[in-house]
Short mmCIF file of C-alpha atoms and ligand atoms in Angstrom, two decimals:
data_model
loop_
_atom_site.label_atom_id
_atom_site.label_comp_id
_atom_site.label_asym_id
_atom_site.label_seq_id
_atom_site.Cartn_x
_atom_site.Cartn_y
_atom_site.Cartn_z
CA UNK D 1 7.99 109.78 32.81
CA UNK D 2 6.13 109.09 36.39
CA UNK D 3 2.81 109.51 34.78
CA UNK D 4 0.70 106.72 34.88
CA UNK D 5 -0.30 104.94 31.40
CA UNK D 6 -2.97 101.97 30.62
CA UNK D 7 -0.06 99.55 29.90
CA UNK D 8 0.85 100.09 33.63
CA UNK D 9 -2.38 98.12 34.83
CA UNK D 10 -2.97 100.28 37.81
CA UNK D 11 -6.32 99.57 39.66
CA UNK D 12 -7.83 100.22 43.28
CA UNK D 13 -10.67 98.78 44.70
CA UNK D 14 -13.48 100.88 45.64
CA UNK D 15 -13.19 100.49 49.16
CA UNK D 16 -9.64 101.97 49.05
CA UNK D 17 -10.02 105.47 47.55
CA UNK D 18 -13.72 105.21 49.38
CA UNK D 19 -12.11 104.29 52.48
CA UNK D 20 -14.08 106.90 55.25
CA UNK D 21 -10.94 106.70 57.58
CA UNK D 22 -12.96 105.17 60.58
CA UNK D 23 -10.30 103.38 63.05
CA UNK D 24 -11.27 101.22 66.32
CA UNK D 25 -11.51 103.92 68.16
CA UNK D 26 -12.87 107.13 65.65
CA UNK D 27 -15.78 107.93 63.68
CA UNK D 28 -15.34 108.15 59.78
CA UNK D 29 -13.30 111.90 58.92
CA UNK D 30 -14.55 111.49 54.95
CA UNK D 31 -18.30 111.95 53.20
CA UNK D 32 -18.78 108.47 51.30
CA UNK D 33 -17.52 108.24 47.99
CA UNK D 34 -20.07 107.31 45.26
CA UNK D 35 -18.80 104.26 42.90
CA UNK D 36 -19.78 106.22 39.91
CA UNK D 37 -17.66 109.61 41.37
CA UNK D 38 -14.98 106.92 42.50
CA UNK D 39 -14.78 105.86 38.53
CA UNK D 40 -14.21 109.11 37.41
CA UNK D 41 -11.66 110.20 39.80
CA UNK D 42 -9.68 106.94 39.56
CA UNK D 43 -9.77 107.78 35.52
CA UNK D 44 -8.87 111.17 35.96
CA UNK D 45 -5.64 110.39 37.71
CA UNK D 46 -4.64 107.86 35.16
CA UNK D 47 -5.48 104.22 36.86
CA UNK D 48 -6.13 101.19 33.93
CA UNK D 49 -8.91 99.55 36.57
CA UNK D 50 -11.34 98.93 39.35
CA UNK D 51 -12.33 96.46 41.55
CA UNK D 52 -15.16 95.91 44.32
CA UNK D 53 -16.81 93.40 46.31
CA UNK D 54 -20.08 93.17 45.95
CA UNK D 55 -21.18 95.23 48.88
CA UNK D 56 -18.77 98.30 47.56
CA UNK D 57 -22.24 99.21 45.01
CA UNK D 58 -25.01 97.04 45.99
CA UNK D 59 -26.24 97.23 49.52
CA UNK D 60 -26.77 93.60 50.66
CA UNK D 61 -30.35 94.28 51.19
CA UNK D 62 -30.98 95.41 47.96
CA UNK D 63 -33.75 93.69 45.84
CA UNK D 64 -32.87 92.46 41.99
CA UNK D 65 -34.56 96.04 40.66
CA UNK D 66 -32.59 97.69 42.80
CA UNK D 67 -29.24 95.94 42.30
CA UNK D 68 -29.83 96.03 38.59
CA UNK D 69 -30.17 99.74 38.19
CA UNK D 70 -27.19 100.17 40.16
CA UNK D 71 -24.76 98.17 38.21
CA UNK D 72 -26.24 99.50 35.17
CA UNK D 73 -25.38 102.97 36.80
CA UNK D 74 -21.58 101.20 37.25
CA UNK D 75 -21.54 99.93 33.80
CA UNK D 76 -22.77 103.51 32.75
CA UNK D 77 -19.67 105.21 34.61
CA UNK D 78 -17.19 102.72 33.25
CA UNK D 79 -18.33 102.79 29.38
CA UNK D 80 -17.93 106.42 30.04
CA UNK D 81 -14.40 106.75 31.53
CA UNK D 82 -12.64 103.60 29.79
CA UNK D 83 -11.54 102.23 32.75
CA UNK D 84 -11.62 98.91 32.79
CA UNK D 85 -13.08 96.18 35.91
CA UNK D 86 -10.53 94.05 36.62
CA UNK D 87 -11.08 92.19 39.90
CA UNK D 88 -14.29 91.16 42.02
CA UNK D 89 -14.71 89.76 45.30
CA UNK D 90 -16.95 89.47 48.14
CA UNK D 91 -17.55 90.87 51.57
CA UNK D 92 -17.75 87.70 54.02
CA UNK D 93 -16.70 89.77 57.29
CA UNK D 94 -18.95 92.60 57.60
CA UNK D 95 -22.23 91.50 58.06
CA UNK D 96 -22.86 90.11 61.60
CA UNK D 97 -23.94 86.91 60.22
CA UNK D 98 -20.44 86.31 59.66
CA UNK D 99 -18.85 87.28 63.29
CA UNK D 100 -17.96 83.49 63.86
CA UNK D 101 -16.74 83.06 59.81
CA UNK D 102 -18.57 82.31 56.40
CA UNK D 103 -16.74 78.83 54.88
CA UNK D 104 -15.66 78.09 58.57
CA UNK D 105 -18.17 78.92 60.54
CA UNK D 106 -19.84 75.68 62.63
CA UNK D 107 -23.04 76.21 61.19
CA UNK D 108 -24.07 74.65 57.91
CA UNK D 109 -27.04 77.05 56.89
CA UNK D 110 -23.95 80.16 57.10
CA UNK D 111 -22.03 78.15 55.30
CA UNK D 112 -24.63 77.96 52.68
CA UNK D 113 -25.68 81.35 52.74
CA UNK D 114 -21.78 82.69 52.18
CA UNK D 115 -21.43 80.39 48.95
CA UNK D 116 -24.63 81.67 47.73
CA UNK D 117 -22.97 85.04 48.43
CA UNK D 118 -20.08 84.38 46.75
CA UNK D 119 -21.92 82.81 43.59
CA UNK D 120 -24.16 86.29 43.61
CA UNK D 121 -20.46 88.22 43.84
CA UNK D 122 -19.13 85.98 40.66
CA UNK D 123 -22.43 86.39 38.53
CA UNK D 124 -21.73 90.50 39.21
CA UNK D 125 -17.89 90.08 38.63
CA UNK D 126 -18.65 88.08 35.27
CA UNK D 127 -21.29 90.74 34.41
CA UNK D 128 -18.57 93.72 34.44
CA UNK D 129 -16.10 91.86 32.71
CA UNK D 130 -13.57 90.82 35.84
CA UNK D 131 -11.94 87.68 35.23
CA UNK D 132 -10.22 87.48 38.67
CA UNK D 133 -11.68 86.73 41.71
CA UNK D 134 -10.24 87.39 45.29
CA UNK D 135 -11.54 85.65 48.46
CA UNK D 136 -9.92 87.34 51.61
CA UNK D 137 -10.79 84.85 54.40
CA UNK D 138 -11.27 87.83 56.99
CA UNK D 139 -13.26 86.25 59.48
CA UNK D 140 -12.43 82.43 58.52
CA UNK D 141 -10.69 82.28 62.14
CA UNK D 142 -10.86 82.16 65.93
CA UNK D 143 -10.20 83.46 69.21
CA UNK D 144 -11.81 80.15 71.20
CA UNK D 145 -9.75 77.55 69.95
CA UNK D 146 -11.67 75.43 71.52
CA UNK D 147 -15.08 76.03 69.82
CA UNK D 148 -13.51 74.65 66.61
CA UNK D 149 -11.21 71.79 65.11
CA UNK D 150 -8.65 73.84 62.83
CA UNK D 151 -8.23 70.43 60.79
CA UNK D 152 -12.09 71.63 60.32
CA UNK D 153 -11.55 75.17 59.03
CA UNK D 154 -8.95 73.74 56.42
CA UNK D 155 -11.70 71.05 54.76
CA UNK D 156 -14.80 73.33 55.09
CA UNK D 157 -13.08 75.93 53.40
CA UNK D 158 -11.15 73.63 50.62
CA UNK D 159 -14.75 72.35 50.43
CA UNK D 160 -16.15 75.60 49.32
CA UNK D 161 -13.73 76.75 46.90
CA UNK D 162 -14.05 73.13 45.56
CA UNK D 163 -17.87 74.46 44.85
CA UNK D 164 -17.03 77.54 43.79
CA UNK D 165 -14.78 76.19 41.06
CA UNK D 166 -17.51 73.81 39.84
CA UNK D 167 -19.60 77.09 39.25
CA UNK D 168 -17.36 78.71 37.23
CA UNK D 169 -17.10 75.81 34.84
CA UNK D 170 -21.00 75.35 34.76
CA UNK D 171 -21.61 78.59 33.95
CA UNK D 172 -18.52 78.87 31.67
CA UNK D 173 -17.54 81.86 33.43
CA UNK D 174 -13.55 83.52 32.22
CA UNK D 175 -12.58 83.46 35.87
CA UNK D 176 -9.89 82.71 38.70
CA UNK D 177 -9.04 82.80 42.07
CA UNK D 178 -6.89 84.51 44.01
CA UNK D 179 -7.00 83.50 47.82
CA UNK D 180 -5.18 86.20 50.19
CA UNK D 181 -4.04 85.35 53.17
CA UNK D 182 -3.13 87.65 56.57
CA UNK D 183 -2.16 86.17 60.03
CA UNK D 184 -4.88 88.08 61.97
CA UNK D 185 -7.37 90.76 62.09
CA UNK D 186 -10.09 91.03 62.38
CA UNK D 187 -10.10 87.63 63.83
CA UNK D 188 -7.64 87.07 66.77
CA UNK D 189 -5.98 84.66 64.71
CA UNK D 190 -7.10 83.75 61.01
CA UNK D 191 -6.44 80.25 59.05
CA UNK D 192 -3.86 79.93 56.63
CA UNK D 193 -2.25 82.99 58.15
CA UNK D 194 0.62 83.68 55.36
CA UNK D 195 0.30 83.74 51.58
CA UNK D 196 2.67 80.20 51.73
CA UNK D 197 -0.13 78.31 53.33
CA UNK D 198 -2.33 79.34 50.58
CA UNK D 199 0.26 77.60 48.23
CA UNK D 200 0.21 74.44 49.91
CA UNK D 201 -3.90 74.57 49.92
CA UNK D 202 -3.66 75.12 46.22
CA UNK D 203 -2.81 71.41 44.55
CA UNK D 204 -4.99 69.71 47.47
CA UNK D 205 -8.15 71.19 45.43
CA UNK D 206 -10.20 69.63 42.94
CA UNK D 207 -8.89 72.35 40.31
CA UNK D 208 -5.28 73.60 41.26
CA UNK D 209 -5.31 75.44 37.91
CA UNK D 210 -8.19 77.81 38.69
CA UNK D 211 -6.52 78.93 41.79
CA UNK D 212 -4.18 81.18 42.81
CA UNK D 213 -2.67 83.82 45.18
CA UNK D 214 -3.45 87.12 45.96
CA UNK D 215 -0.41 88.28 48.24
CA UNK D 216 -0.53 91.87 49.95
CA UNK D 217 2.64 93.27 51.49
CA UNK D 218 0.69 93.89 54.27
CA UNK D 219 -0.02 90.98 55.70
CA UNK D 220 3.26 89.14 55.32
CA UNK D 221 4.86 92.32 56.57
CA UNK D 222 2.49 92.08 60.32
CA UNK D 223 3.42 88.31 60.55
CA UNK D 224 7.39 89.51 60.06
CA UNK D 225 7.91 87.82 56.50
CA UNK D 226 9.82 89.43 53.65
CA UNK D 227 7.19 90.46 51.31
CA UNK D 228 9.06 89.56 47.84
CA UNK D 229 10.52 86.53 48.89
CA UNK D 230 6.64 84.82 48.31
CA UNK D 231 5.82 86.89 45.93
CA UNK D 232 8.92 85.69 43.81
CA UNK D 233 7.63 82.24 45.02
CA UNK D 234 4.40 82.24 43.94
CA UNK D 235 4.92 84.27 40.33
CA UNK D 236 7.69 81.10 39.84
CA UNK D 237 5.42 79.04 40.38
CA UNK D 238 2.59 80.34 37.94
CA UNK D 239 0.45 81.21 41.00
CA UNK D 240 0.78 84.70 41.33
CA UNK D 241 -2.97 85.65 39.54
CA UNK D 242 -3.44 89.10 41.87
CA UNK D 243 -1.18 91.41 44.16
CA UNK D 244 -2.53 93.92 46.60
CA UNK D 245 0.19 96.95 47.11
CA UNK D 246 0.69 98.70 49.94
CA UNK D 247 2.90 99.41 52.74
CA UNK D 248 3.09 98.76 56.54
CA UNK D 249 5.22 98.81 59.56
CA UNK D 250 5.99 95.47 61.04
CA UNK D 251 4.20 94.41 64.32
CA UNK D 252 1.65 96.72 63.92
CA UNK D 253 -2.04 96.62 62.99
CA UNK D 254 -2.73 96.51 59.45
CA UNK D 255 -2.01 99.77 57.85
CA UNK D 256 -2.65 99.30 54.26
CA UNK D 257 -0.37 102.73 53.95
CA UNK D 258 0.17 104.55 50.96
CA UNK D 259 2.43 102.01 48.44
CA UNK D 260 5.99 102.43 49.29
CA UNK D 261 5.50 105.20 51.74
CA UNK D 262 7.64 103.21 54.84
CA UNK D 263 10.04 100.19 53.64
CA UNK D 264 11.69 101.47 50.19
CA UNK D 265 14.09 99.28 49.79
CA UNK D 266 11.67 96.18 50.44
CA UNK D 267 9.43 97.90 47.73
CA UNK D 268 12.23 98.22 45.06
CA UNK D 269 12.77 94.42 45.43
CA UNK D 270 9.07 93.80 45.15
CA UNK D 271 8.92 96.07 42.37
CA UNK D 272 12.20 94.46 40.43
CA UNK D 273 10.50 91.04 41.04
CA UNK D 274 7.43 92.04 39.52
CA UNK D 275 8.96 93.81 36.74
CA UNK D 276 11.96 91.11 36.27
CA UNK D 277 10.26 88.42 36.67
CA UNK D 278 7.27 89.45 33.81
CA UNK D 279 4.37 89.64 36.20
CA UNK D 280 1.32 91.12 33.78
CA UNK D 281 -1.35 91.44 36.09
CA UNK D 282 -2.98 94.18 37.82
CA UNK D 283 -0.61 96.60 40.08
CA UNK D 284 -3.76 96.70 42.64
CA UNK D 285 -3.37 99.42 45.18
CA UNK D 286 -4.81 98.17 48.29
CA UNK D 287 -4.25 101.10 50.37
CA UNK D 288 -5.93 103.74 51.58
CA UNK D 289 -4.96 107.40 52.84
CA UNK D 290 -4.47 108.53 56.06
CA UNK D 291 -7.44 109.73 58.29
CA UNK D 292 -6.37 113.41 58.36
CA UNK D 293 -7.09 113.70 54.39
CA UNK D 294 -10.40 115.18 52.52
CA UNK D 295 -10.84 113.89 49.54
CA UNK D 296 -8.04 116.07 47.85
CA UNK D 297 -5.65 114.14 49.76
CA UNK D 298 -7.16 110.65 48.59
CA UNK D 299 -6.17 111.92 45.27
CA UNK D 300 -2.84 112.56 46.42
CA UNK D 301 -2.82 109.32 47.96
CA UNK D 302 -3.89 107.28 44.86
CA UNK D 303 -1.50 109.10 42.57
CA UNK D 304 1.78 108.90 44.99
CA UNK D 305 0.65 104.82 44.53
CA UNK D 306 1.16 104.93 41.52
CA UNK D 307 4.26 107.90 40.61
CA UNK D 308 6.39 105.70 43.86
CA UNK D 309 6.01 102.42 41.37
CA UNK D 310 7.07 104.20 38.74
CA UNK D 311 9.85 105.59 40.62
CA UNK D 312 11.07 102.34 41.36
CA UNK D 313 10.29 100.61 37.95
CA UNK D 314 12.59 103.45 36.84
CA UNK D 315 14.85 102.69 39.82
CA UNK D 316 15.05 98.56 38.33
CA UNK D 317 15.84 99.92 35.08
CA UNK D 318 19.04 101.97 36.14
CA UNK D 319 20.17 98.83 38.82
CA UNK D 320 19.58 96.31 35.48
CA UNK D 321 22.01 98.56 33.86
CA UNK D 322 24.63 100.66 36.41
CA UNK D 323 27.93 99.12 35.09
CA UNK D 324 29.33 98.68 38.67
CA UNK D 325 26.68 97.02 40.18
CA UNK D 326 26.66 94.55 36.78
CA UNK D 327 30.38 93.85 37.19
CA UNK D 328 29.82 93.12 40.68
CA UNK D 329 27.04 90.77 39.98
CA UNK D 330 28.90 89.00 37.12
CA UNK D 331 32.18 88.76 39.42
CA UNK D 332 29.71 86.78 41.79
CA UNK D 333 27.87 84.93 39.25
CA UNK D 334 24.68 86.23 40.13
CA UNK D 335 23.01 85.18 36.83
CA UNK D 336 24.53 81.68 36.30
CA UNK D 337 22.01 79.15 36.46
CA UNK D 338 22.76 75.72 35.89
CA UNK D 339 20.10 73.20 35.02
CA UNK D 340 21.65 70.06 37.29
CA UNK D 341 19.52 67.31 36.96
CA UNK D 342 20.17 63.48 38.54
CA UNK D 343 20.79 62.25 34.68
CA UNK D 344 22.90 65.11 33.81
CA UNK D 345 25.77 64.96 36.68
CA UNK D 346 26.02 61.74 38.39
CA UNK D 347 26.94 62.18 42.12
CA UNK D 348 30.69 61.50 41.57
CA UNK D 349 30.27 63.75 38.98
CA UNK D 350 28.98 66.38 41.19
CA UNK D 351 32.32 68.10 42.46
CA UNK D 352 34.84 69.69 39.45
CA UNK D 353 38.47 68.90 39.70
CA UNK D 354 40.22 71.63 41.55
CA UNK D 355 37.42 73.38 43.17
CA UNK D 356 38.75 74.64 45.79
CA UNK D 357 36.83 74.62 49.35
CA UNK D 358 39.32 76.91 51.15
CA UNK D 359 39.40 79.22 49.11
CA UNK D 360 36.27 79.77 48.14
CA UNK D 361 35.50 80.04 52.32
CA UNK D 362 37.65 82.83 52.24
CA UNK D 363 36.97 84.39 49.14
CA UNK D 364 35.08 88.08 49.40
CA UNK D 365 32.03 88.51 47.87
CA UNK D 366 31.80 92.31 48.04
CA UNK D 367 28.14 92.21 49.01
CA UNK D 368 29.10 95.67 51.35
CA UNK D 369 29.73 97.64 48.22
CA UNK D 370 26.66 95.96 46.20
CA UNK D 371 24.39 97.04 49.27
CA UNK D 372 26.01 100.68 49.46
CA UNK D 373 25.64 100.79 45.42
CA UNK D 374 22.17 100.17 45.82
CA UNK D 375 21.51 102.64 48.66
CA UNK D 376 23.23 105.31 46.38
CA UNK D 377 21.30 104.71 43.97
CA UNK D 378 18.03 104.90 45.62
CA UNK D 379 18.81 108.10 46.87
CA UNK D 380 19.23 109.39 43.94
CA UNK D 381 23.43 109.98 44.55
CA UNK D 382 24.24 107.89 41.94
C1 GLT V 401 -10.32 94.30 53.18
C2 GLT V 401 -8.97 93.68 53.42
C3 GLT V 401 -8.18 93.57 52.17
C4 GLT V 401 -8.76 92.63 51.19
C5 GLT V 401 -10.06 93.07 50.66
C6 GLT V 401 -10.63 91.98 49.80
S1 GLT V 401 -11.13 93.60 51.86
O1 GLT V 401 -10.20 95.66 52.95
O2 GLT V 401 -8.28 94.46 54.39
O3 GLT V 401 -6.87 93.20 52.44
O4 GLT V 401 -7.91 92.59 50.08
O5 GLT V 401 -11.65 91.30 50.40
MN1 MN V 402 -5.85 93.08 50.50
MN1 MN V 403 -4.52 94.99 54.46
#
């Protein structure tokens, strides 16, 4: 029942299951994990996909020779396994070039050289069959304020997904974006610091409709936000083209834990808006394991992603249908949604004869037993 099938679209990104385990302040506790071993292992345990940035298989100093034996090498390893590529992007923070930001940065020729980048990271994404592409603006930020105008950042980097776009339609390329957002790290601060600025960037472009969101509980988790709340936002709106899953404690660093392994109750709402609200994207784990593991315990990592989801799609299933907590919900008219449009109820219209304000004020809504319902049923009591 927990095991993991195609139709579940489970993926992780290279640099997840290949994380090393390297902090701030310690060395890497793992051997690197070859992208062709990665592909196996992540078939083995049942994931549908993989994703990379560019720099995941091909060394940024590579030549074309040796960049095209390796992704033949990929392509190899994925024809073998079935598993599917499902999401590029590209590394823009790594690389020292990029210590003062790749769109953002103040200087014109980096600017350049990180769309070139980027149109390199496309062509490769395109090659292996991704039609989703995330740009993670890791470095697009500051610690000096005053070395840049913010009002800057924003047009420079509208200005380059603007490119980007026209790219994609040149080439006739099958792809999206999906911008992430995260308040900070590794920058002190980073621009458009929550998945909701992203949204408002989105219909100032010159092609809303290639352009989307890629929110990660994560990030709005460190700047305090309620995870679900913007991801129900942004799959409402038609924006939601990527999700990165994982977990994290708020106020701290970013943990990228193991999915659902701290806040369960915030990750049974995420998964019941997901599931709910007929998201059919990738489930993309970005997560990695802890720094005490070998790579036995990555494998334990990467599967407990994926049984915990299942646990709470399973979880969804029995709330959608627990007689109690229905009754409750229909007794509070949870479901009702009226269409109330300007032509449909005129303002004097608006209030029914014999509603009545008092009463409803004091009226009980029973939300204490919904709540406790819900906690005994993720426990397993119920
Ligand atoms: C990096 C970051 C992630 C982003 C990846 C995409 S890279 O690991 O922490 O949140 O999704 O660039
Ligand atoms: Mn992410
Ligand atoms: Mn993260």
């Amino acid at each position: 029942m927990y095991t993991p099938k195609p139709e579940d679209r489970f993926t992780f990104g290279l640099w997840t299951v290949g994380n090393r385990g390297r902090d701030p302040f310690g060395l890497e506790t793992r051997p690197p994990l070859d992208p062709v071993d990665a592909v196996h292992m992540l078939a083995e345990i049942g994931a549908w996909g993989v994703n990379l940035h560019d720099n995941d298989l091909v060394p940024i100093d590579a030549t074309p020779a040796e960049r095209d034996a390796i992704v033949a090498r990929f392509k190899k390893a994925l024809a073998d396994t079935g598993l599917q590529f499902v999401m590029g992007t590209v590394n823009l923070f790594t690389d020292p070039v990029f210590k003062d930001g790749a769109f953002t940065s103040n200087v014109p020729e980096i600017r350049r050289y990180a769309l070139r980048k980027t149109i390199e990271a496309i062509d490769l994404c395109h090659e292996l069959g991704g039609k989703i592409f995330v740009l993670w603006g890791g470095r697009e930020g500051a610690e000096v304020n005053a070395a840049r105008n913010p009002m800057d950042a924003v047009k420079r980097f509208r200005e380059a997904v603007n490119y980007l776009c026209e790219y994609v339609l040149e080439q006739g390329y099958n792809i999206r974006f999906a911008l992430e957002a995260k308040p900070n790290e590794p920058r002190g601060d980073i621009y458009f610091p929550s998945t909701g600025a992203y949204l408002a960037l989105i219909p100032t472009l010159d092609h809303p409709e290639m352009v989307g969101v890629n929110p990660e509980f994560a990030h709005e988790t460190m700047a305090g936000l309620q995870f679900h709340h913007i991801v129900a936002q942004a799959l409402e709106m038609g924006k939601l083209f990527h999700i990165d899953l994982n977990d994290q404690k708020i106020g701290r660093f970013d943990q990228d834990l193991r999915f659902a392994s701290e806040n369960y109750k915030e990750s049974f709402f995420l998964v019941k808006v997901l599931e709910d609200g007929g998201y059919d994207g990738p489930r993309h784990f970005d997560a990695h394991a802890y720094r005490t593991e070998d790579l036995e315990g990555v494998k334990e990592f990467a599967k407990g992603c994926m049984r915990s989801y299942l646990i709470l799609k399973e979880k969804v299933r029995q709330f959608n249908e627990d007689p109690e907590i229905q009754q409750i919900l229909q007794e509070i008219r949870a479901n009702e949604h009226e269409v109330l449009t300007y032509n449909s109820v005129r303002p004097d219209e608006l209030v029914p004869p014999g509603f009545e304000r008092t009463a409803w004020g004091a009226k009980g809504y029973a939300y204490e037993r919904l709540d406790q319902l819900l906690f005994d049923l993720l426990m397993g009591v119920r």
